[in-house]
Amino acid sequence: MGTRGGGRFGSSRRRKGRRLSLYPRELTEAIHTARAQQQNGTWQRDYALRAGVEGAIRQATHTTGLRRARYRGLAKTHLDHTTSATALNLIRLAAWWNGHPLGRGSHSHLARLQLRLAA
């Protein structure tokens, strides 16, 4: 039988029974090849770098609201992005000076509110 999350067979529970999905052989082989490559130390090092960059982007979007531009025009939007980046750097610097580096784990709602208000 299949395994969960990428095996040859996939099933999902429905109200009136089950449905079995068979994936094409090429797709299954591609998944197995990709998973074998992910066990490589080089891939894991590159992915760790990517995870760090994505963490910084996530902090910027959640703390300063960079998903939407507040202004019209390239110059004002650029100014907004640079001030947001400066605010993030100040938040990180204050956390480092106080001995409370920003962790990589999830924050509570109150902690997120404090970060948002500090920005």
Short mmCIF file of N, CA and C in Angstrom, two decimals:
data_model
loop_
_atom_site.label_atom_id
_atom_site.label_comp_id
_atom_site.label_asym_id
_atom_site.label_seq_id
_atom_site.Cartn_x
_atom_site.Cartn_y
_atom_site.Cartn_z
N MET A 1 0.84 -1.19 0.00
CA MET A 1 0.00 0.00 0.00
C MET A 1 0.88 1.23 0.00
N GLY A 2 0.25 2.35 -0.10
CA GLY A 2 1.00 3.59 -0.22
C GLY A 2 1.38 4.18 1.13
N THR A 3 2.28 5.14 1.07
CA THR A 3 2.68 5.85 2.26
C THR A 3 2.12 7.25 2.19
N ARG A 4 2.03 7.88 3.32
CA ARG A 4 1.47 9.22 3.37
C ARG A 4 2.49 10.23 2.85
N GLY A 5 2.03 11.18 2.03
CA GLY A 5 2.89 12.27 1.61
C GLY A 5 3.87 11.91 0.51
N GLY A 6 3.47 11.26 -0.53
CA GLY A 6 4.35 11.06 -1.65
C GLY A 6 4.55 9.63 -2.05
N GLY A 7 3.77 8.74 -1.54
CA GLY A 7 3.89 7.36 -1.97
C GLY A 7 3.24 7.17 -3.33
N ARG A 8 3.22 5.98 -3.79
CA ARG A 8 2.65 5.67 -5.09
C ARG A 8 1.13 5.82 -5.07
N PHE A 9 0.52 5.54 -3.95
CA PHE A 9 -0.92 5.62 -3.84
C PHE A 9 -1.30 6.76 -2.91
N GLY A 10 -2.37 7.43 -3.21
CA GLY A 10 -2.88 8.48 -2.34
C GLY A 10 -4.36 8.26 -2.13
N SER A 11 -4.82 8.44 -0.96
CA SER A 11 -6.24 8.26 -0.72
C SER A 11 -6.73 9.38 0.17
N SER A 12 -7.99 9.67 0.07
CA SER A 12 -8.59 10.67 0.93
C SER A 12 -9.95 10.16 1.38
N ARG A 13 -10.27 10.48 2.57
CA ARG A 13 -11.51 9.99 3.15
C ARG A 13 -12.66 10.90 2.72
N ARG A 14 -13.71 10.33 2.27
CA ARG A 14 -14.92 11.04 1.86
C ARG A 14 -16.09 10.58 2.71
N ARG A 15 -17.19 11.24 2.55
CA ARG A 15 -18.39 10.82 3.29
C ARG A 15 -18.85 9.43 2.89
N LYS A 16 -18.80 9.15 1.63
CA LYS A 16 -19.33 7.88 1.13
C LYS A 16 -18.20 6.97 0.69
N GLY A 17 -17.27 6.72 1.57
CA GLY A 17 -16.19 5.79 1.24
C GLY A 17 -14.87 6.47 0.97
N ARG A 18 -14.00 5.74 0.31
CA ARG A 18 -12.66 6.22 0.01
C ARG A 18 -12.46 6.35 -1.48
N ARG A 19 -11.47 7.15 -1.83
CA ARG A 19 -11.08 7.31 -3.22
C ARG A 19 -9.59 7.05 -3.32
N LEU A 20 -9.19 6.23 -4.24
CA LEU A 20 -7.79 5.87 -4.41
C LEU A 20 -7.27 6.56 -5.66
N SER A 21 -6.14 7.26 -5.51
CA SER A 21 -5.53 7.96 -6.64
C SER A 21 -4.22 7.28 -6.98
N LEU A 22 -4.02 7.01 -8.23
CA LEU A 22 -2.75 6.45 -8.72
C LEU A 22 -2.02 7.55 -9.48
N TYR A 23 -0.79 7.82 -9.04
CA TYR A 23 0.00 8.85 -9.67
C TYR A 23 0.80 8.25 -10.82
N PRO A 24 1.09 9.06 -11.83
CA PRO A 24 1.92 8.56 -12.95
C PRO A 24 3.30 8.13 -12.46
N ARG A 25 3.86 7.16 -13.11
CA ARG A 25 5.16 6.61 -12.72
C ARG A 25 6.24 7.68 -12.75
N GLU A 26 6.22 8.58 -13.75
CA GLU A 26 7.24 9.63 -13.85
C GLU A 26 7.20 10.54 -12.64
N LEU A 27 6.00 10.89 -12.19
CA LEU A 27 5.87 11.76 -11.02
C LEU A 27 6.38 11.06 -9.76
N THR A 28 6.05 9.82 -9.58
CA THR A 28 6.51 9.06 -8.42
C THR A 28 8.02 8.94 -8.42
N GLU A 29 8.62 8.67 -9.57
CA GLU A 29 10.07 8.56 -9.66
C GLU A 29 10.74 9.90 -9.39
N ALA A 30 10.13 10.98 -9.88
CA ALA A 30 10.69 12.31 -9.64
C ALA A 30 10.66 12.65 -8.15
N ILE A 31 9.60 12.27 -7.46
CA ILE A 31 9.51 12.52 -6.03
C ILE A 31 10.58 11.73 -5.28
N HIS A 32 10.75 10.47 -5.63
CA HIS A 32 11.78 9.65 -4.98
C HIS A 32 13.18 10.18 -5.24
N THR A 33 13.43 10.67 -6.45
CA THR A 33 14.74 11.24 -6.78
C THR A 33 14.99 12.52 -5.98
N ALA A 34 13.96 13.36 -5.88
CA ALA A 34 14.11 14.61 -5.13
C ALA A 34 14.36 14.33 -3.66
N ARG A 35 13.68 13.35 -3.10
CA ARG A 35 13.89 13.02 -1.69
C ARG A 35 15.29 12.44 -1.45
N ALA A 36 15.80 11.70 -2.41
CA ALA A 36 17.16 11.17 -2.27
C ALA A 36 18.18 12.31 -2.31
N GLN A 37 17.95 13.32 -3.16
CA GLN A 37 18.86 14.46 -3.23
C GLN A 37 18.82 15.28 -1.95
N GLN A 38 17.67 15.30 -1.28
CA GLN A 38 17.52 16.10 -0.06
C GLN A 38 18.33 15.53 1.11
N GLN A 39 18.77 14.30 1.01
CA GLN A 39 19.59 13.70 2.06
C GLN A 39 21.04 14.13 1.96
N ASN A 40 21.40 14.81 0.88
CA ASN A 40 22.76 15.27 0.64
C ASN A 40 23.07 16.46 1.55
N GLY A 41 24.27 16.53 2.09
CA GLY A 41 24.66 17.63 2.97
C GLY A 41 24.70 18.97 2.26
N THR A 42 25.07 18.98 0.98
CA THR A 42 25.11 20.23 0.22
C THR A 42 23.71 20.81 0.08
N TRP A 43 22.73 19.96 -0.22
CA TRP A 43 21.36 20.42 -0.36
C TRP A 43 20.86 20.98 0.96
N GLN A 44 21.16 20.31 2.06
CA GLN A 44 20.69 20.76 3.37
C GLN A 44 21.32 22.09 3.76
N ARG A 45 22.59 22.30 3.40
CA ARG A 45 23.24 23.58 3.68
C ARG A 45 22.60 24.70 2.88
N ASP A 46 22.33 24.44 1.59
CA ASP A 46 21.69 25.45 0.76
C ASP A 46 20.28 25.76 1.25
N TYR A 47 19.56 24.72 1.70
CA TYR A 47 18.21 24.94 2.18
C TYR A 47 18.22 25.71 3.49
N ALA A 48 19.21 25.50 4.34
CA ALA A 48 19.31 26.26 5.59
C ALA A 48 19.51 27.74 5.29
N LEU A 49 20.30 28.06 4.28
CA LEU A 49 20.49 29.45 3.87
C LEU A 49 19.17 30.04 3.39
N ARG A 50 18.45 29.28 2.59
CA ARG A 50 17.16 29.75 2.08
C ARG A 50 16.18 29.97 3.23
N ALA A 51 16.18 29.07 4.21
CA ALA A 51 15.26 29.19 5.34
C ALA A 51 15.57 30.47 6.13
N GLY A 52 16.83 30.82 6.26
CA GLY A 52 17.19 32.05 6.95
C GLY A 52 16.70 33.28 6.23
N VAL A 53 16.82 33.29 4.91
CA VAL A 53 16.36 34.42 4.11
C VAL A 53 14.83 34.52 4.20
N GLU A 54 14.15 33.39 4.11
CA GLU A 54 12.69 33.41 4.19
C GLU A 54 12.22 33.85 5.57
N GLY A 55 13.00 33.53 6.61
CA GLY A 55 12.65 34.00 7.94
C GLY A 55 12.74 35.51 8.05
N ALA A 56 13.75 36.09 7.42
CA ALA A 56 13.90 37.54 7.42
C ALA A 56 12.76 38.20 6.65
N ILE A 57 12.37 37.60 5.54
CA ILE A 57 11.26 38.15 4.76
C ILE A 57 9.96 38.05 5.54
N ARG A 58 9.77 36.94 6.24
CA ARG A 58 8.56 36.77 7.04
C ARG A 58 8.51 37.81 8.15
N GLN A 59 9.64 38.06 8.80
CA GLN A 59 9.66 39.06 9.85
C GLN A 59 9.31 40.43 9.29
N ALA A 60 9.82 40.74 8.11
CA ALA A 60 9.52 42.04 7.51
C ALA A 60 8.04 42.17 7.16
N THR A 61 7.46 41.13 6.61
CA THR A 61 6.05 41.23 6.20
C THR A 61 5.12 41.26 7.40
N HIS A 62 5.44 40.51 8.46
CA HIS A 62 4.53 40.47 9.60
C HIS A 62 4.73 41.62 10.57
N THR A 63 5.94 42.12 10.67
CA THR A 63 6.21 43.19 11.62
C THR A 63 5.87 44.56 11.06
N THR A 64 6.23 44.80 9.81
CA THR A 64 6.04 46.14 9.25
C THR A 64 4.94 46.20 8.19
N GLY A 65 4.33 45.08 7.87
CA GLY A 65 3.23 45.11 6.91
C GLY A 65 3.68 45.41 5.49
N LEU A 66 4.74 44.79 5.04
CA LEU A 66 5.28 45.09 3.71
C LEU A 66 4.56 44.38 2.57
N ARG A 67 3.47 43.69 2.86
CA ARG A 67 2.77 43.01 1.75
C ARG A 67 2.12 44.00 0.79
N ARG A 68 1.66 45.09 1.34
CA ARG A 68 1.01 46.10 0.50
C ARG A 68 1.73 47.43 0.65
N ALA A 69 1.85 48.12 -0.45
CA ALA A 69 2.49 49.43 -0.43
C ALA A 69 1.51 50.45 0.16
N ARG A 70 2.02 51.30 1.02
CA ARG A 70 1.16 52.32 1.63
C ARG A 70 1.03 53.55 0.73
N TYR A 71 1.92 53.68 -0.21
CA TYR A 71 1.97 54.88 -1.04
C TYR A 71 1.96 54.50 -2.51
N ARG A 72 1.67 55.49 -3.33
CA ARG A 72 1.77 55.31 -4.78
C ARG A 72 3.06 55.93 -5.25
N GLY A 73 3.63 55.30 -6.24
CA GLY A 73 4.87 55.83 -6.80
C GLY A 73 6.08 55.07 -6.29
N LEU A 74 7.04 54.92 -7.18
CA LEU A 74 8.22 54.13 -6.87
C LEU A 74 9.08 54.78 -5.79
N ALA A 75 9.21 56.10 -5.82
CA ALA A 75 10.08 56.78 -4.85
C ALA A 75 9.52 56.64 -3.43
N LYS A 76 8.21 56.85 -3.27
CA LYS A 76 7.62 56.74 -1.93
C LYS A 76 7.62 55.30 -1.44
N THR A 77 7.38 54.35 -2.34
CA THR A 77 7.41 52.95 -1.95
C THR A 77 8.82 52.54 -1.54
N HIS A 78 9.81 53.03 -2.26
CA HIS A 78 11.20 52.74 -1.90
C HIS A 78 11.53 53.32 -0.53
N LEU A 79 11.07 54.54 -0.27
CA LEU A 79 11.30 55.16 1.03
C LEU A 79 10.62 54.35 2.14
N ASP A 80 9.42 53.85 1.88
CA ASP A 80 8.71 53.02 2.86
C ASP A 80 9.49 51.74 3.14
N HIS A 81 10.02 51.11 2.11
CA HIS A 81 10.78 49.88 2.30
C HIS A 81 12.08 50.13 3.07
N THR A 82 12.75 51.22 2.78
CA THR A 82 14.01 51.49 3.48
C THR A 82 13.75 51.85 4.94
N THR A 83 12.68 52.59 5.23
CA THR A 83 12.38 52.89 6.63
C THR A 83 11.94 51.62 7.37
N SER A 84 11.23 50.73 6.69
CA SER A 84 10.84 49.46 7.31
C SER A 84 12.07 48.61 7.61
N ALA A 85 13.03 48.58 6.68
CA ALA A 85 14.25 47.82 6.90
C ALA A 85 15.05 48.41 8.05
N THR A 86 15.08 49.74 8.15
CA THR A 86 15.77 50.39 9.26
C THR A 86 15.10 50.05 10.58
N ALA A 87 13.77 50.05 10.59
CA ALA A 87 13.04 49.70 11.82
C ALA A 87 13.33 48.26 12.23
N LEU A 88 13.37 47.35 11.27
CA LEU A 88 13.70 45.96 11.59
C LEU A 88 15.11 45.84 12.16
N ASN A 89 16.04 46.56 11.59
CA ASN A 89 17.41 46.52 12.10
C ASN A 89 17.48 47.07 13.53
N LEU A 90 16.71 48.12 13.81
CA LEU A 90 16.70 48.67 15.16
C LEU A 90 16.05 47.70 16.15
N ILE A 91 15.00 47.02 15.73
CA ILE A 91 14.36 46.01 16.58
C ILE A 91 15.34 44.89 16.89
N ARG A 92 16.05 44.42 15.88
CA ARG A 92 17.02 43.35 16.09
C ARG A 92 18.18 43.81 16.97
N LEU A 93 18.64 45.04 16.75
CA LEU A 93 19.74 45.57 17.55
C LEU A 93 19.33 45.73 19.01
N ALA A 94 18.13 46.24 19.26
CA ALA A 94 17.65 46.39 20.64
C ALA A 94 17.50 45.03 21.31
N ALA A 95 17.01 44.05 20.58
CA ALA A 95 16.87 42.70 21.14
C ALA A 95 18.24 42.11 21.46
N TRP A 96 19.21 42.35 20.61
CA TRP A 96 20.56 41.83 20.83
C TRP A 96 21.22 42.53 22.03
N TRP A 97 21.05 43.86 22.12
CA TRP A 97 21.63 44.60 23.24
C TRP A 97 21.03 44.17 24.57
N ASN A 98 19.74 43.86 24.59
CA ASN A 98 19.06 43.48 25.82
C ASN A 98 19.24 42.00 26.16
N GLY A 99 19.95 41.28 25.31
CA GLY A 99 20.19 39.87 25.57
C GLY A 99 19.01 38.98 25.26
N HIS A 100 18.09 39.47 24.47
CA HIS A 100 16.92 38.69 24.07
C HIS A 100 16.86 38.60 22.55
N PRO A 101 17.74 37.81 21.94
CA PRO A 101 17.70 37.74 20.48
C PRO A 101 16.38 37.16 20.02
N LEU A 102 15.93 37.64 18.89
CA LEU A 102 14.67 37.18 18.34
C LEU A 102 14.80 35.72 17.96
N GLY A 103 14.00 34.89 18.56
CA GLY A 103 14.07 33.45 18.31
C GLY A 103 13.47 33.08 16.98
N ARG A 104 13.76 31.86 16.57
CA ARG A 104 13.23 31.37 15.31
C ARG A 104 11.89 30.68 15.49
N GLY A 105 11.50 30.46 16.73
CA GLY A 105 10.23 29.80 16.98
C GLY A 105 9.06 30.74 16.79
N SER A 106 7.89 30.22 16.97
CA SER A 106 6.70 31.06 16.80
C SER A 106 6.51 31.92 18.04
N HIS A 107 5.92 33.06 17.87
CA HIS A 107 5.69 34.00 18.95
C HIS A 107 4.22 33.98 19.32
N SER A 108 3.93 34.31 20.56
CA SER A 108 2.54 34.40 20.99
C SER A 108 1.90 35.64 20.36
N HIS A 109 0.59 35.75 20.50
CA HIS A 109 -0.11 36.90 19.95
C HIS A 109 0.39 38.20 20.61
N LEU A 110 0.64 38.15 21.91
CA LEU A 110 1.12 39.32 22.62
C LEU A 110 2.51 39.72 22.15
N ALA A 111 3.38 38.75 21.95
CA ALA A 111 4.73 39.05 21.48
C ALA A 111 4.70 39.64 20.08
N ARG A 112 3.82 39.12 19.22
CA ARG A 112 3.70 39.69 17.87
C ARG A 112 3.19 41.12 17.93
N LEU A 113 2.25 41.38 18.85
CA LEU A 113 1.73 42.73 19.00
C LEU A 113 2.82 43.67 19.46
N GLN A 114 3.66 43.22 20.40
CA GLN A 114 4.76 44.06 20.87
C GLN A 114 5.74 44.36 19.75
N LEU A 115 6.04 43.36 18.91
CA LEU A 115 6.93 43.60 17.78
C LEU A 115 6.32 44.58 16.79
N ARG A 116 5.02 44.44 16.56
CA ARG A 116 4.35 45.32 15.62
C ARG A 116 4.32 46.74 16.13
N LEU A 117 4.08 46.92 17.43
CA LEU A 117 4.03 48.26 18.01
C LEU A 117 5.42 48.89 18.07
N ALA A 118 6.44 48.07 18.21
CA ALA A 118 7.80 48.59 18.26
C ALA A 118 8.28 49.07 16.90
N ALA A 119 7.68 48.57 15.83
CA ALA A 119 8.13 48.94 14.48
C ALA A 119 7.66 50.30 14.06
#
